[in-house]
PDB file of C-alpha atoms in Angstrom:
ATOM      1  CA  ILE A  18      -4.436  13.400   2.718  1.00  0.00           C
ATOM      2  CA  SER A  19      -4.465  16.840   1.312  1.00  0.00           C
ATOM      3  CA  LYS A  20      -1.067  18.763   2.510  1.00  0.00           C
ATOM      4  CA  ASN A  21      -3.356  21.689   4.284  1.00  0.00           C
ATOM      5  CA  ASN A  22      -5.769  19.350   6.235  1.00  0.00           C
ATOM      6  CA  TYR A  23      -3.411  16.905   8.563  1.00  0.00           C
ATOM      7  CA  SER A  24      -4.870  18.038  11.584  1.00  0.00           C
ATOM      8  CA  LEU A  25      -8.387  17.125   9.960  1.00  0.00           C
ATOM      9  CA  ALA A  26      -7.051  14.081   8.723  1.00  0.00           C
ATOM     10  CA  ILE A  27      -6.075  12.798  12.237  1.00  0.00           C
ATOM     11  CA  LYS A  28      -9.236  13.562  13.459  1.00  0.00           C
ATOM     12  CA  PHE A  29     -11.246  11.335  10.745  1.00  0.00           C
ATOM     13  CA  LEU A  30      -8.493   8.618  10.764  1.00  0.00           C
ATOM     14  CA  TYR A  31      -8.682   8.342  15.089  1.00  0.00           C
ATOM     15  CA  LYS A  32     -12.280   8.081  14.778  1.00  0.00           C
ATOM     16  CA  SER A  33     -12.123   5.881  11.819  1.00  0.00           C
ATOM     17  CA  ILE A  34      -9.736   3.853  14.399  1.00  0.00           C
ATOM     18  CA  THR A  35     -12.800   3.449  16.983  1.00  0.00           C
ATOM     19  CA  LEU A  36     -14.846   1.746  14.147  1.00  0.00           C
ATOM     20  CA  ALA A  37     -11.904  -0.323  12.972  1.00  0.00           C
ATOM     21  CA  GLU A  38      -8.189  -1.077  13.406  1.00  0.00           C
ATOM     22  CA  GLU A  39      -6.896  -1.428   9.913  1.00  0.00           C
ATOM     23  CA  TRP A  40      -3.261  -1.640   9.345  1.00  0.00           C
ATOM     24  CA  GLU A  41      -4.128   1.586   6.451  1.00  0.00           C
ATOM     25  CA  THR A  42      -5.548   3.365   8.763  1.00  0.00           C
ATOM     26  CA  TYR A  43      -2.703   3.452  10.961  1.00  0.00           C
ATOM     27  CA  GLN A  44      -0.366   3.753   8.115  1.00  0.00           C
ATOM     28  CA  LEU A  45      -2.492   7.252   6.702  1.00  0.00           C
ATOM     29  CA  LEU A  46      -2.472   8.535  10.429  1.00  0.00           C
ATOM     30  CA  GLY A  47       1.429   7.491  10.842  1.00  0.00           C
ATOM     31  CA  TRP A  48       1.864   9.803   7.126  1.00  0.00           C
ATOM     32  CA  ALA A  49      -0.257  12.640   8.824  1.00  0.00           C
ATOM     33  CA  HIS A  50       1.837  13.019  12.005  1.00  0.00           C
ATOM     34  CA  TYR A  51       5.267  12.317  10.201  1.00  0.00           C
ATOM     35  CA  HIS A  52       4.084  15.458   8.063  1.00  0.00           C
ATOM     36  CA  LYS A  53       3.152  17.494  10.904  1.00  0.00           C
ATOM     37  CA  SER A  54       6.355  16.921  12.302  1.00  0.00           C
ATOM     38  CA  ASN A  55       4.682  15.055  15.340  1.00  0.00           C
ATOM     39  CA  TYR A  56       7.220  12.411  14.930  1.00  0.00           C
ATOM     40  CA  SER A  57       7.404  10.136  17.931  1.00  0.00           C
ATOM     41  CA  ILE A  58       3.583   9.685  17.229  1.00  0.00           C
ATOM     42  CA  ALA A  59       3.933   8.976  13.932  1.00  0.00           C
ATOM     43  CA  ILE A  60       6.506   6.260  14.671  1.00  0.00           C
ATOM     44  CA  LYS A  61       3.850   4.562  16.975  1.00  0.00           C
ATOM     45  CA  ALA A  62       0.953   4.696  14.573  1.00  0.00           C
ATOM     46  CA  LEU A  63       3.074   3.213  12.126  1.00  0.00           C
ATOM     47  CA  ASN A  64       4.897   0.309  13.878  1.00  0.00           C
ATOM     48  CA  LYS A  65       1.054  -0.394  14.549  1.00  0.00           C
ATOM     49  CA  SER A  66       0.518  -0.621  11.481  1.00  0.00           C
ATOM     50  CA  LEU A  67       3.506  -3.336  11.311  1.00  0.00           C
ATOM     51  CA  SER A  68       2.020  -5.147  13.387  1.00  0.00           C
ATOM     52  CA  LEU A  69      -1.209  -5.538  11.545  1.00  0.00           C
ATOM     53  CA  SER A  70       0.213  -6.078   8.003  1.00  0.00           C
ATOM     54  CA  GLU A  71       3.970  -5.787   6.910  1.00  0.00           C
ATOM     55  CA  HIS A  72       3.604  -3.007   3.744  1.00  0.00           C
ATOM     56  CA  TRP A  73       6.809  -1.144   2.006  1.00  0.00           C
ATOM     57  CA  GLN A  74       5.501   2.632   2.682  1.00  0.00           C
ATOM     58  CA  THR A  75       5.036   1.604   6.153  1.00  0.00           C
ATOM     59  CA  TYR A  76       8.837   1.294   6.308  1.00  0.00           C
ATOM     60  CA  GLN A  77       9.511   3.459   4.016  1.00  0.00           C
ATOM     61  CA  GLY A  78       7.044   6.518   6.530  1.00  0.00           C
ATOM     62  CA  LEU A  79       9.307   4.548   9.437  1.00  0.00           C
ATOM     63  CA  GLY A  80      12.248   5.051   8.462  1.00  0.00           C
ATOM     64  CA  LEU A  81      11.668   8.857   7.679  1.00  0.00           C
ATOM     65  CA  ALA A  82      10.353   9.271  10.637  1.00  0.00           C
ATOM     66  CA  PHE A  83      13.356   7.448  13.099  1.00  0.00           C
ATOM     67  CA  PHE A  84      15.630   9.449  10.377  1.00  0.00           C
ATOM     68  CA  HIS A  85      14.099  12.833  12.032  1.00  0.00           C
ATOM     69  CA  GLU A  86      12.909  12.028  15.196  1.00  0.00           C
ATOM     70  CA  HIS A  87      15.986  12.247  17.285  1.00  0.00           C
ATOM     71  CA  ARG A  88      18.397  11.606  14.733  1.00  0.00           C
ATOM     72  CA  ASN A  89      18.092   7.308  15.032  1.00  0.00           C
ATOM     73  CA  TYR A  90      19.889   6.732  11.908  1.00  0.00           C
ATOM     74  CA  SER A  91      20.263   2.817  12.734  1.00  0.00           C
ATOM     75  CA  GLU A  92      16.356   2.283  13.359  1.00  0.00           C
ATOM     76  CA  ALA A  93      16.255   4.791   9.833  1.00  0.00           C
ATOM     77  CA  ILE A  94      18.701   2.504   8.099  1.00  0.00           C
ATOM     78  CA  GLN A  95      17.196  -0.851   9.079  1.00  0.00           C
ATOM     79  CA  ALA A  96      13.603   0.670   8.828  1.00  0.00           C
ATOM     80  CA  PHE A  97      14.695   1.333   5.170  1.00  0.00           C
ATOM     81  CA  ASN A  98      16.174  -1.767   4.284  1.00  0.00           C
ATOM     82  CA  LYS A  99      12.639  -3.810   5.270  1.00  0.00           C
ATOM     83  CA  SER A 100      11.489  -1.606   2.740  1.00  0.00           C
ATOM     84  CA  ILE A 101      13.242  -2.190   0.311  1.00  0.00           C
ATOM     85  CA  ILE A 102      13.365  -5.698   0.762  1.00  0.00           C
ATOM     86  CA  LEU A 103       9.412  -5.285  -0.055  1.00  0.00           C
ATOM     87  CA  ASN A 104      10.137  -3.623  -2.944  1.00  0.00           C
ATOM     88  CA  GLU A 105      12.293  -1.886  -4.401  1.00  0.00           C
ATOM     89  CA  ASP A 106      11.233   1.968  -4.132  1.00  0.00           C
ATOM     90  CA  TRP A 107      13.440   5.236  -5.476  1.00  0.00           C
ATOM     91  CA  LYS A 108      12.235   6.769  -2.431  1.00  0.00           C
ATOM     92  CA  SER A 109      13.321   3.756   0.211  1.00  0.00           C
ATOM     93  CA  TYR A 110      16.825   3.846  -1.683  1.00  0.00           C
ATOM     94  CA  GLN A 111      17.002   7.945  -1.356  1.00  0.00           C
ATOM     95  CA  GLY A 112      15.808   8.321   2.822  1.00  0.00           C
ATOM     96  CA  LEU A 113      18.545   4.675   3.210  1.00  0.00           C
ATOM     97  CA  GLY A 114      21.066   7.089   1.568  1.00  0.00           C
ATOM     98  CA  MET A 115      20.303  10.207   3.558  1.00  0.00           C
ATOM     99  CA  ALA A 116      20.499   8.120   6.965  1.00  0.00           C
ATOM    100  CA  LEU A 117      23.791   6.109   5.652  1.00  0.00           C
ATOM    101  CA  SER A 118      25.266   9.494   5.206  1.00  0.00           C
ATOM    102  CA  SER A 119      24.290  10.899   8.059  1.00  0.00           C
ATOM    103  CA  ALA A 120      25.694   7.911  10.194  1.00  0.00           C
ATOM    104  CA  LYS A 121      29.181   8.679   7.993  1.00  0.00           C
ATOM    105  CA  SER A 122      28.927   5.429   5.548  1.00  0.00           C
ATOM    106  CA  TYR A 123      29.473   7.632   2.728  1.00  0.00           C
ATOM    107  CA  SER A 124      30.048   4.454   0.446  1.00  0.00           C
ATOM    108  CA  GLU A 125      27.287   2.543   0.854  1.00  0.00           C
ATOM    109  CA  ALA A 126      25.244   6.239   1.163  1.00  0.00           C
ATOM    110  CA  ILE A 127      26.834   7.135  -2.387  1.00  0.00           C
ATOM    111  CA  GLU A 128      25.455   3.362  -3.768  1.00  0.00           C
ATOM    112  CA  SER A 129      21.897   3.615  -2.261  1.00  0.00           C
ATOM    113  CA  PHE A 130      21.899   7.619  -4.149  1.00  0.00           C
ATOM    114  CA  ARG A 131      22.793   6.162  -7.427  1.00  0.00           C
ATOM    115  CA  LYS A 132      20.056   2.787  -7.251  1.00  0.00           C
ATOM    116  CA  SER A 133      17.135   5.602  -6.303  1.00  0.00           C
ATOM    117  CA  ILE A 134      18.580   7.564  -9.837  1.00  0.00           C
ATOM    118  CA  VAL A 135      18.597   4.406 -11.708  1.00  0.00           C
ATOM    119  CA  LEU A 136      14.826   3.927 -10.906  1.00  0.00           C
ATOM    120  CA  ASN A 137      13.965   7.264 -11.426  1.00  0.00           C
ATOM    121  CA  GLU A 138      15.993   9.300 -13.365  1.00  0.00           C
ATOM    122  CA  ASP A 139      14.323  12.180 -12.421  1.00  0.00           C
ATOM    123  CA  CYS A 140      14.011  12.193  -8.452  1.00  0.00           C
ATOM    124  CA  GLU A 141      15.638  14.715  -6.703  1.00  0.00           C
ATOM    125  CA  THR A 142      18.562  12.173  -5.269  1.00  0.00           C
ATOM    126  CA  TYR A 143      21.449  14.520  -7.977  1.00  0.00           C
ATOM    127  CA  TYR A 144      20.740  16.925  -5.267  1.00  0.00           C
ATOM    128  CA  HIS A 145      22.270  14.936  -2.387  1.00  0.00           C
ATOM    129  CA  LEU A 146      25.232  13.434  -4.071  1.00  0.00           C
TER     130      LEU A 146
END
């Protein structure tokens, strides 16, 4: 999905869903809505994707959407943890660290940021420490 064409992508993703309901399509739809700051719609699409198939990137997107939607840190933490169980990705650890820090769980947040750094030494996690 091109960063400049989220609205167009959303239109085509909805059309695709009318033809066949695939978890990947709902995942892309969720990410597109997330990037347009439509967090509640992103959460619905990502949850639908998860109902069809669990995927770590879907949980990662769900965590980010929960983090931004009404600052729902507990739901974000749960989603990031599920993402990490399926695949230890630095971005999921970074998101978990942000949610834990916002929830004032500072020691756990620091540990998550450290794991993010270990998995990707070039990531921007350093700026969150």
